[in-house]
CSV table of C-alpha atoms and ligand atoms in Angstrom, one decimal:
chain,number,residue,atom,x,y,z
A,1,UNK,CA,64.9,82.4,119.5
A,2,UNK,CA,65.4,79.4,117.8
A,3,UNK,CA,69.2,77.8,118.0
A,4,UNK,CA,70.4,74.3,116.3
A,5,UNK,CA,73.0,72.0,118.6
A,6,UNK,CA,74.9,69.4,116.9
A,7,UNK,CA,77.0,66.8,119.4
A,8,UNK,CA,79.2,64.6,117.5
A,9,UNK,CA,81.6,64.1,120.1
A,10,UNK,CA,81.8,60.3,120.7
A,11,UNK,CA,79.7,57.2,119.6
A,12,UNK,CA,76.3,59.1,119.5
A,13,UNK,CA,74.9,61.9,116.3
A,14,UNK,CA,72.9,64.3,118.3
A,15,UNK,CA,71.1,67.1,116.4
A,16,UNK,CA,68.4,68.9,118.8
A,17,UNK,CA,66.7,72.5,118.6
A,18,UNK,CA,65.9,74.4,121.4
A,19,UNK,CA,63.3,77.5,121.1
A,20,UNK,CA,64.0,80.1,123.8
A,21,UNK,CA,65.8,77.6,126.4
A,22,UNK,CA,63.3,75.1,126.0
A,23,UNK,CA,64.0,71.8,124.4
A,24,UNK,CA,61.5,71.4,121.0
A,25,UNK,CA,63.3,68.3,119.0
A,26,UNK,CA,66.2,65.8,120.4
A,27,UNK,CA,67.5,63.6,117.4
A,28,UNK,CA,69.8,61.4,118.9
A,29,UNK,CA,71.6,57.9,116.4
A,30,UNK,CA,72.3,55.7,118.8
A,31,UNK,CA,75.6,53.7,117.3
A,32,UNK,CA,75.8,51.5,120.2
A,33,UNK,CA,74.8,48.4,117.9
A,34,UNK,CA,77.9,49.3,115.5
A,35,UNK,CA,80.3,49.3,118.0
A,36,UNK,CA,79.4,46.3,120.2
A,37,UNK,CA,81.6,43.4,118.1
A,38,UNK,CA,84.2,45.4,119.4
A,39,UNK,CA,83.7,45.9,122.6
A,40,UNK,CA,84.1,49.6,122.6
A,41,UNK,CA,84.1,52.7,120.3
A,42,UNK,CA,86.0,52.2,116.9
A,43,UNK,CA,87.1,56.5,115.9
A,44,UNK,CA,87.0,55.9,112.0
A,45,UNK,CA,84.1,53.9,112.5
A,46,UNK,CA,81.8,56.4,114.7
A,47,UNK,CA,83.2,59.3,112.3
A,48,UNK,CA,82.0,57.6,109.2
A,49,UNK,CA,78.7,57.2,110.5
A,50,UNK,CA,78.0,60.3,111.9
A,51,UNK,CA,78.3,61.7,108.1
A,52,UNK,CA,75.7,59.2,106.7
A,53,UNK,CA,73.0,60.1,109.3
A,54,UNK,CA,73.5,63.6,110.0
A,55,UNK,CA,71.3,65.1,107.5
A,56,UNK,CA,68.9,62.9,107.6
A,57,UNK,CA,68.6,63.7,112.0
A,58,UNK,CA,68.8,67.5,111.2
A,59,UNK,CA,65.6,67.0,108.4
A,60,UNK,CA,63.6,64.6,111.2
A,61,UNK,CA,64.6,67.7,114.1
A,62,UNK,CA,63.1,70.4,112.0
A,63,UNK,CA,60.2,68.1,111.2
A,64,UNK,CA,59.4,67.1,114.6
A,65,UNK,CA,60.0,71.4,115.2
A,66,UNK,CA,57.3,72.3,112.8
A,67,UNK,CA,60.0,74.8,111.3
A,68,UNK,CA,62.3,75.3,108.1
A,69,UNK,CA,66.1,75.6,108.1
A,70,UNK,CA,65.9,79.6,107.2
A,71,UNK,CA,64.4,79.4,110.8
A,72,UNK,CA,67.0,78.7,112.8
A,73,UNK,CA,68.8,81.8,114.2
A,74,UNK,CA,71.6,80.7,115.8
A,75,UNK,CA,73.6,77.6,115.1
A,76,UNK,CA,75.8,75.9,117.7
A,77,UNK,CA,78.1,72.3,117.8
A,78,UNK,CA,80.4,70.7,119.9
A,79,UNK,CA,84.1,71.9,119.3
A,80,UNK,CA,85.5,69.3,122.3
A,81,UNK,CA,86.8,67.4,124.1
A,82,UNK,CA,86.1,63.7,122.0
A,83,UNK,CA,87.3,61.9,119.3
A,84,UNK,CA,88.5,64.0,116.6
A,85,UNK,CA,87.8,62.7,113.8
A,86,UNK,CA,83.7,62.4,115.0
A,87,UNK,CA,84.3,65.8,116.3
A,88,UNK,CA,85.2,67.2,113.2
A,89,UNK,CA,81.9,65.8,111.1
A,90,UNK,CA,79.9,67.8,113.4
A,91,UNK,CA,81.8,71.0,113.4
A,92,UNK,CA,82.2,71.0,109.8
A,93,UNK,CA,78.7,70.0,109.3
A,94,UNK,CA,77.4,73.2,111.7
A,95,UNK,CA,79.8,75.4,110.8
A,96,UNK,CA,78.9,74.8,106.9
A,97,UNK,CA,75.3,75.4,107.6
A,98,UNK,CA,75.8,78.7,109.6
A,99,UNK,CA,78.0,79.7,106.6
A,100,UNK,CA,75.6,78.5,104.0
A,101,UNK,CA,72.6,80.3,105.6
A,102,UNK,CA,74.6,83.3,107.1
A,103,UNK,CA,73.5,82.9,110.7
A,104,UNK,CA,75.6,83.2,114.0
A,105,UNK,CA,77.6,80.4,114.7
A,106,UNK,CA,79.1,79.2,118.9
A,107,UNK,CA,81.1,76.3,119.4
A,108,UNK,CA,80.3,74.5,122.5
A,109,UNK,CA,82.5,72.7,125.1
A,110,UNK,CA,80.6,69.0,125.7
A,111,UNK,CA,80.7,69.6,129.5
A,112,UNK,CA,79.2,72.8,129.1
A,113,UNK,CA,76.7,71.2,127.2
A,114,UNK,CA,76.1,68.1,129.8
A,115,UNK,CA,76.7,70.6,132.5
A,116,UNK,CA,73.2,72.9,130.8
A,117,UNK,CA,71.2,70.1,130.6
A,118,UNK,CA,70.7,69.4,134.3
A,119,UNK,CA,70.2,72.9,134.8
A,120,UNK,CA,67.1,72.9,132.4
A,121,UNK,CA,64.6,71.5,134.6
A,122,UNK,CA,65.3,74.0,137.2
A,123,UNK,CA,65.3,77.2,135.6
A,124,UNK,CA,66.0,79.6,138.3
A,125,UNK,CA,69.3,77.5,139.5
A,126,UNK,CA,72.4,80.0,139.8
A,127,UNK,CA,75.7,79.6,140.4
A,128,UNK,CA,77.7,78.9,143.0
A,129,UNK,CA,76.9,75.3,142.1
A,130,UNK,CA,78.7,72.2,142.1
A,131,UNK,CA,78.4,69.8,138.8
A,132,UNK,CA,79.4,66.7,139.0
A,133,UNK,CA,79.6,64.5,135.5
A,134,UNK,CA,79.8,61.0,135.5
A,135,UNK,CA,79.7,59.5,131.9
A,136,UNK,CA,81.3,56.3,130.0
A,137,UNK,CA,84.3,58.9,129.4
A,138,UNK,CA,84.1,61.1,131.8
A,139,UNK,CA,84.3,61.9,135.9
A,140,UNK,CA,84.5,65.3,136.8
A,141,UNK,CA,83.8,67.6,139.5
A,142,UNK,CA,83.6,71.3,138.4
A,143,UNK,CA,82.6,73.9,140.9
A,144,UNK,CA,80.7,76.7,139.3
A,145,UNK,CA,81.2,80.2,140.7
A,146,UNK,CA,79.5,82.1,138.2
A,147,UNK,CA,77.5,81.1,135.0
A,148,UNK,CA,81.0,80.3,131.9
A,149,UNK,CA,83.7,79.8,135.1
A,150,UNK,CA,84.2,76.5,135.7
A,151,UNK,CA,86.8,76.0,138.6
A,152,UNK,CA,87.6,71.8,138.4
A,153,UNK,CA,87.6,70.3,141.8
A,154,UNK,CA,88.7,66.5,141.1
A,155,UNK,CA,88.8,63.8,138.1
A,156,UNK,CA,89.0,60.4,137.8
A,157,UNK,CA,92.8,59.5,138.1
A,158,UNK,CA,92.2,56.0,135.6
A,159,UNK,CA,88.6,54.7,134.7
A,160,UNK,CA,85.3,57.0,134.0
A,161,UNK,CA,83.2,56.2,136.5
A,162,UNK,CA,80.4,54.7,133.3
A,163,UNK,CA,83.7,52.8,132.2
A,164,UNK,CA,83.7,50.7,135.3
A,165,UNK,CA,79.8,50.0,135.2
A,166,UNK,CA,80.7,48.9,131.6
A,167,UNK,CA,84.1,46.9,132.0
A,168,UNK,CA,82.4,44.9,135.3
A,169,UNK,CA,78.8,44.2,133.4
A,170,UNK,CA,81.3,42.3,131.3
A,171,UNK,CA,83.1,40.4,133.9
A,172,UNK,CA,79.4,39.3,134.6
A,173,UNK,CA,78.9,38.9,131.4
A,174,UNK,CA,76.2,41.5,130.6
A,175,UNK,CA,76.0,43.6,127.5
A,176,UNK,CA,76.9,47.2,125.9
A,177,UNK,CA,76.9,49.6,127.7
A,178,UNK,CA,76.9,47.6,131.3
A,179,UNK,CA,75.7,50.8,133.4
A,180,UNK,CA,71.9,49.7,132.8
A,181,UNK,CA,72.1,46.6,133.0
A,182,UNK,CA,74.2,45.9,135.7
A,183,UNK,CA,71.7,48.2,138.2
A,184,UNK,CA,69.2,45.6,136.9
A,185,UNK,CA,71.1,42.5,138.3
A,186,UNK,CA,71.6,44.5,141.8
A,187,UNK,CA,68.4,44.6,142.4
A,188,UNK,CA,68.4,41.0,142.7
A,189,UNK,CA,71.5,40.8,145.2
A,190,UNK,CA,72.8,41.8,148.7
A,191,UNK,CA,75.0,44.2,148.6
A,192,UNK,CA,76.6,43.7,151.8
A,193,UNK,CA,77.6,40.3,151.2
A,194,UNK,CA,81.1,40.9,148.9
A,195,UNK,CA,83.3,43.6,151.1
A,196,UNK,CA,83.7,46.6,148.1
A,197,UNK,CA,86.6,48.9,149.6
A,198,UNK,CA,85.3,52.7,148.5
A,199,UNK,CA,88.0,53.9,146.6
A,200,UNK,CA,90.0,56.9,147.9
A,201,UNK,CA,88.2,57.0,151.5
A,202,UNK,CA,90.5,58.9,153.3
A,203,UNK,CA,92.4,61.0,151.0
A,204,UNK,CA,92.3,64.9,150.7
A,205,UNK,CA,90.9,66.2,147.5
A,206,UNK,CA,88.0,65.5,145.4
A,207,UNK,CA,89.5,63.2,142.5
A,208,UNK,CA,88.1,60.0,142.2
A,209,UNK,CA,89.3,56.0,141.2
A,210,UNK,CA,87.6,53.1,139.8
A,211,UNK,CA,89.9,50.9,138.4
A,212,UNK,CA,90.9,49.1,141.8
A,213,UNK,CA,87.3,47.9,142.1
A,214,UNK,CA,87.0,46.7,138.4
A,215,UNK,CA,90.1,43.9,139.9
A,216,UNK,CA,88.4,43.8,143.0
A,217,UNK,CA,85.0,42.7,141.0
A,218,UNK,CA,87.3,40.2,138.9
A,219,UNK,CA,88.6,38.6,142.4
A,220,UNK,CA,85.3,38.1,143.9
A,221,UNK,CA,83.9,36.8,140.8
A,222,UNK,CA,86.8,34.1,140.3
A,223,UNK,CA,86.0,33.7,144.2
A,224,UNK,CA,82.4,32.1,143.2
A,225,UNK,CA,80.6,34.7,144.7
A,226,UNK,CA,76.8,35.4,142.7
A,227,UNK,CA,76.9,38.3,139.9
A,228,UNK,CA,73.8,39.2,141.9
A,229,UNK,CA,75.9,40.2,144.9
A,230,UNK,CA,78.9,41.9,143.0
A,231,UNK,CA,77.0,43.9,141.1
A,232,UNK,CA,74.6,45.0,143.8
A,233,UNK,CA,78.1,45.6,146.1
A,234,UNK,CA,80.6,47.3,143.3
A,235,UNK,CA,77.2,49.6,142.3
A,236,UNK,CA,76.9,50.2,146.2
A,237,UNK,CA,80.3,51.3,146.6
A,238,UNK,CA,80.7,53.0,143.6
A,239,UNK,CA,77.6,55.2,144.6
A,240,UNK,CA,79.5,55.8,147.8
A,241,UNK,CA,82.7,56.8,146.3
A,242,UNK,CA,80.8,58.8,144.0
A,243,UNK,CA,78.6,60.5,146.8
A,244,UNK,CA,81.2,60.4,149.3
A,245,UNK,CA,83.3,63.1,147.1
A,246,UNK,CA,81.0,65.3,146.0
A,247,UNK,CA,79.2,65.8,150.4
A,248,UNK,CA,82.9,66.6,151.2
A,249,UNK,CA,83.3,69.1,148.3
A,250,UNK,CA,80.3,71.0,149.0
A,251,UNK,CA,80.8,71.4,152.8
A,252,UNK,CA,84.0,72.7,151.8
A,253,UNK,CA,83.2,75.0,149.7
A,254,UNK,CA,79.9,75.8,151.4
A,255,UNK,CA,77.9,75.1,148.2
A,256,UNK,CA,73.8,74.0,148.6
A,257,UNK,CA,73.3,72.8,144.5
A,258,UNK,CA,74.4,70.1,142.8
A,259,UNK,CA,74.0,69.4,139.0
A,260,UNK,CA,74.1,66.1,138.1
A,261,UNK,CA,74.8,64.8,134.6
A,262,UNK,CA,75.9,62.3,131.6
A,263,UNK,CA,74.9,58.5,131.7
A,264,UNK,CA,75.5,57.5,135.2
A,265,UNK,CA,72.9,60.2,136.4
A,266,UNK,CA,70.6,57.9,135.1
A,267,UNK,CA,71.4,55.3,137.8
A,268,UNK,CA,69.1,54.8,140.2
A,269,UNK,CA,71.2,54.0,143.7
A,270,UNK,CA,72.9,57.7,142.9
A,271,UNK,CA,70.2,59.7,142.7
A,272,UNK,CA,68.8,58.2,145.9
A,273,UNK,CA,71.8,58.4,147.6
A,274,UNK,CA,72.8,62.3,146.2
A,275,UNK,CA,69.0,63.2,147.2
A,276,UNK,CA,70.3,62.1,150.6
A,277,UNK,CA,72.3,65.1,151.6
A,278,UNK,CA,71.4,68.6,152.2
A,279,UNK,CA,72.3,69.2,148.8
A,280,UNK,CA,69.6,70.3,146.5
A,281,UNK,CA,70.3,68.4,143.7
A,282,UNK,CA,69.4,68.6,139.8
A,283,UNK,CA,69.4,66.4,137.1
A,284,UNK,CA,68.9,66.8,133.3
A,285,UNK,CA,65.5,65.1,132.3
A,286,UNK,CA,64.5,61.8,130.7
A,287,UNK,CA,66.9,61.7,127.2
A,288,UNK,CA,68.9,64.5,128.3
A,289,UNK,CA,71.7,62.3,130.6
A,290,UNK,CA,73.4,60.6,127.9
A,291,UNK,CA,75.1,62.8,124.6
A,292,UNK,CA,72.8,65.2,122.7
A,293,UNK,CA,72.2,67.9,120.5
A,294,UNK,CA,70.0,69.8,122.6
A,295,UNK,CA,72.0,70.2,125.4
A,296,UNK,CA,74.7,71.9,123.0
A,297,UNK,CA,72.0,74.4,121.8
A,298,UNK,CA,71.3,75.0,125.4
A,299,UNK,CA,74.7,76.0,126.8
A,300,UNK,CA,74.9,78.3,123.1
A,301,UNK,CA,71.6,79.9,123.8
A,302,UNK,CA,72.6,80.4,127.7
A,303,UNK,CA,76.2,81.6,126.9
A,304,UNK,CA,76.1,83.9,124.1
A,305,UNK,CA,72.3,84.7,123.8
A,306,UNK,CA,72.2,85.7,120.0
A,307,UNK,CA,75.9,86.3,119.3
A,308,UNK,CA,77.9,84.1,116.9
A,309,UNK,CA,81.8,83.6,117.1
A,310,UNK,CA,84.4,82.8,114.2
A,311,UNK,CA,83.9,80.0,112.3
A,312,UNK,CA,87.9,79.6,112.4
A,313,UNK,CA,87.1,77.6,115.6
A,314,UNK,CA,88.8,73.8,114.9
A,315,UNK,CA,88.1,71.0,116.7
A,316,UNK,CA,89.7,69.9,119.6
A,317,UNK,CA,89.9,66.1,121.0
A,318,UNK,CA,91.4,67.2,124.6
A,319,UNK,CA,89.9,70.3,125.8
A,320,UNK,CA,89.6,71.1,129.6
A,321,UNK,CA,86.4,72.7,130.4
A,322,UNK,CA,88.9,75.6,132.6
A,323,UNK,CA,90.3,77.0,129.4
A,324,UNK,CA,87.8,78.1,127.5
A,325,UNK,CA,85.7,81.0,127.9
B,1,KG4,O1,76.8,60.1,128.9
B,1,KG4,P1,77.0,58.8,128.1
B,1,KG4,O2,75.9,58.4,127.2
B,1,KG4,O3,78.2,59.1,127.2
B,1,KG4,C1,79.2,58.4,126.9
B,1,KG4,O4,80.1,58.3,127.8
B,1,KG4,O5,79.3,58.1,125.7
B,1,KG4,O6,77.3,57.7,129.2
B,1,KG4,C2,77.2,56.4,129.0
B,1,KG4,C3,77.7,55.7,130.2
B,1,KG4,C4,78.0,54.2,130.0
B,1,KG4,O7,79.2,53.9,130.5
B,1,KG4,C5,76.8,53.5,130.7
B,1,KG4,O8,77.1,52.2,131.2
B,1,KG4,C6,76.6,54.5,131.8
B,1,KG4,O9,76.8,55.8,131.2
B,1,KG4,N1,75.2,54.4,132.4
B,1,KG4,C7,75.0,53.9,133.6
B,1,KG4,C8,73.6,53.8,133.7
B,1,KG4,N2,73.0,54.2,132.5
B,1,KG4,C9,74.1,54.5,131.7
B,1,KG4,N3,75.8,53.6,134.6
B,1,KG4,C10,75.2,53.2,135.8
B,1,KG4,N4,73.9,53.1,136.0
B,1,KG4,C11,73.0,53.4,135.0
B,1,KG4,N5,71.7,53.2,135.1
B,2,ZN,ZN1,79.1,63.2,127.2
């Protein structure tokens, strides 16, 4: 079974096919470079993009597939949460195509889709899981009774947890998007020698906060202390807050799996510090972390198998994960 994902949800145009749950192509336009005068994501911007290079991603996925369009049997996008406007190129775009050729159509939730792709890897995981996503826009912590129910745990309560990587790397005057570039500088400093408080330490419930150490970070900086050691000391305590949350949740709930997954999975520290626990833990492979295509065709191929939905489905820039299905 061959099924199309399209994931226009934010500042990347991800067109990926997937052929019977396993990933064949992974087009992903990267507008980072557009974006970064700014210093963040312009909507109008990111939406007007995503129309000039979606075709030409979907013609280089079906390429790099060895397949024609008439191929595809089931055609799936990302309906929400995001910004609405890059949302709706996407949609329209998939939702055009299914019409056009007269193949099944699913909108996708983008946390179901993120949530898929660290399941791939390990194809015999099953629920009860927990799934932790930690991107530039999002923190959640879903627990997953049952493959579509998606009972959320804890949020952030101000920044995504990427969104304080990004906002300190520029206190330290690193580039877009900080996350990757900060772990580099770490590596070269002691994390013990600025005091990080971990946010939230001894609160009930699983949200999470990382505003109060982006000021922190700003304070030691002005203090003179080396980037080195702030960024190797706000990644160790964000990794802590991070890892902290997520033990508690699953001795709680007596849970054994975790699914890990959007940018910050990539981060080194984490994954060392998650493998830690008792927890066995998952997380998407190389290319599948950050926002994709794929991962949308995934969650379609795993959720509906070969049925299609209405095509009256309209995009939707908040949308939590709970409500649908
Ligand atoms: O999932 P993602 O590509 O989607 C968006 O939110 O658009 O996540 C990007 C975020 C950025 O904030 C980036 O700084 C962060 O993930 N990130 C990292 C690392 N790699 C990416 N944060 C910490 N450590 C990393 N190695
Ligand atoms: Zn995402």
């Amino acid at each position: 079974m061959w099924v199309l994902g399209i994931d226009t949800s934010c500042d990347d145009t991800g067109v990926g096919i997937v052929r019977d749950g396993q990933v064949v192509s992974n087009q992903v336009a990267s507008q980072t470079l557009l974006h970064q005068a700014f210093g963040g994501v312009v909507p109008e911007l990111a939406s007007r993009e995503h129309t000039q290079v979606i075709d030409g991603l979907l013609q280089r996925a079906l390429e790099q597939a060895g397949i024609g369009l008439q191929d595809i049997e089931l055609i799936a996008a990302t309906r929400g949460p995001g910004l609405i406007g890059a949302l709706m190129v996407g949609l329209t775009y998939a939702k055009g195509l299914a019409y056009a050729l007269g193949k099944p159509f699913v909108a996708v939730h983008h946390l179901e889709g993120h949530i898929y792709a660290a399941a791939l890897q390990e194809p015999e995981v099953a629920p009860p899981f927990l799934a932790l996503i930690a991107s530039g826009g999002h923190t959640h912590l879903f627990l997953v009774p049952s493959w579509g129910k998606y009972r959320l745990l804890g949020a952030t309560m101000d920044d995504a947890a990427g969104e304080a990587f990004d906002k300190v790397a520029r206190l330290l005057g690193l580039g877009y998007p900080g996350g990757p570039e900060l772990e580099i500088l770490a590596r070269d400093g002691d994390a013990n020698k600025v005091p990080f408080a971990v946010p939230l330490k001894d609160q009930a419930g699983y949200d999470f906060s990382f505003s109060g150490m982006k000021t922190a970070a700003a304070r030691f900086i002005q203090k003179g202390h080396a980037p080195a050691d702030v960024a190797a000391g706000f990644q160790k305590a964000a990794v802590e807050h991070l890892a902290g949350v997520v033990a508690r949740a699953a001795r709680d709930h007596e849970v054994a799996t975790l699914l890990v997954s959007g940018g910050v999975a990539q981060n080194g520290l984490l994954r060392e510090r998650l493998s830690g626990h008792s927890l066995r833990v998952c997380f998407p492979p190389k290319g599948l972390s950050t926002d994709n295509g794929a991962m949308i065709a995934l969650a379609a191929f795993r959720r509906s198998g070969e049925k299609g939905e209405s095509l009256a489905v309209t995009a939707q820039a908040y949308l939590p994960l709970e409500s649908v299905n």
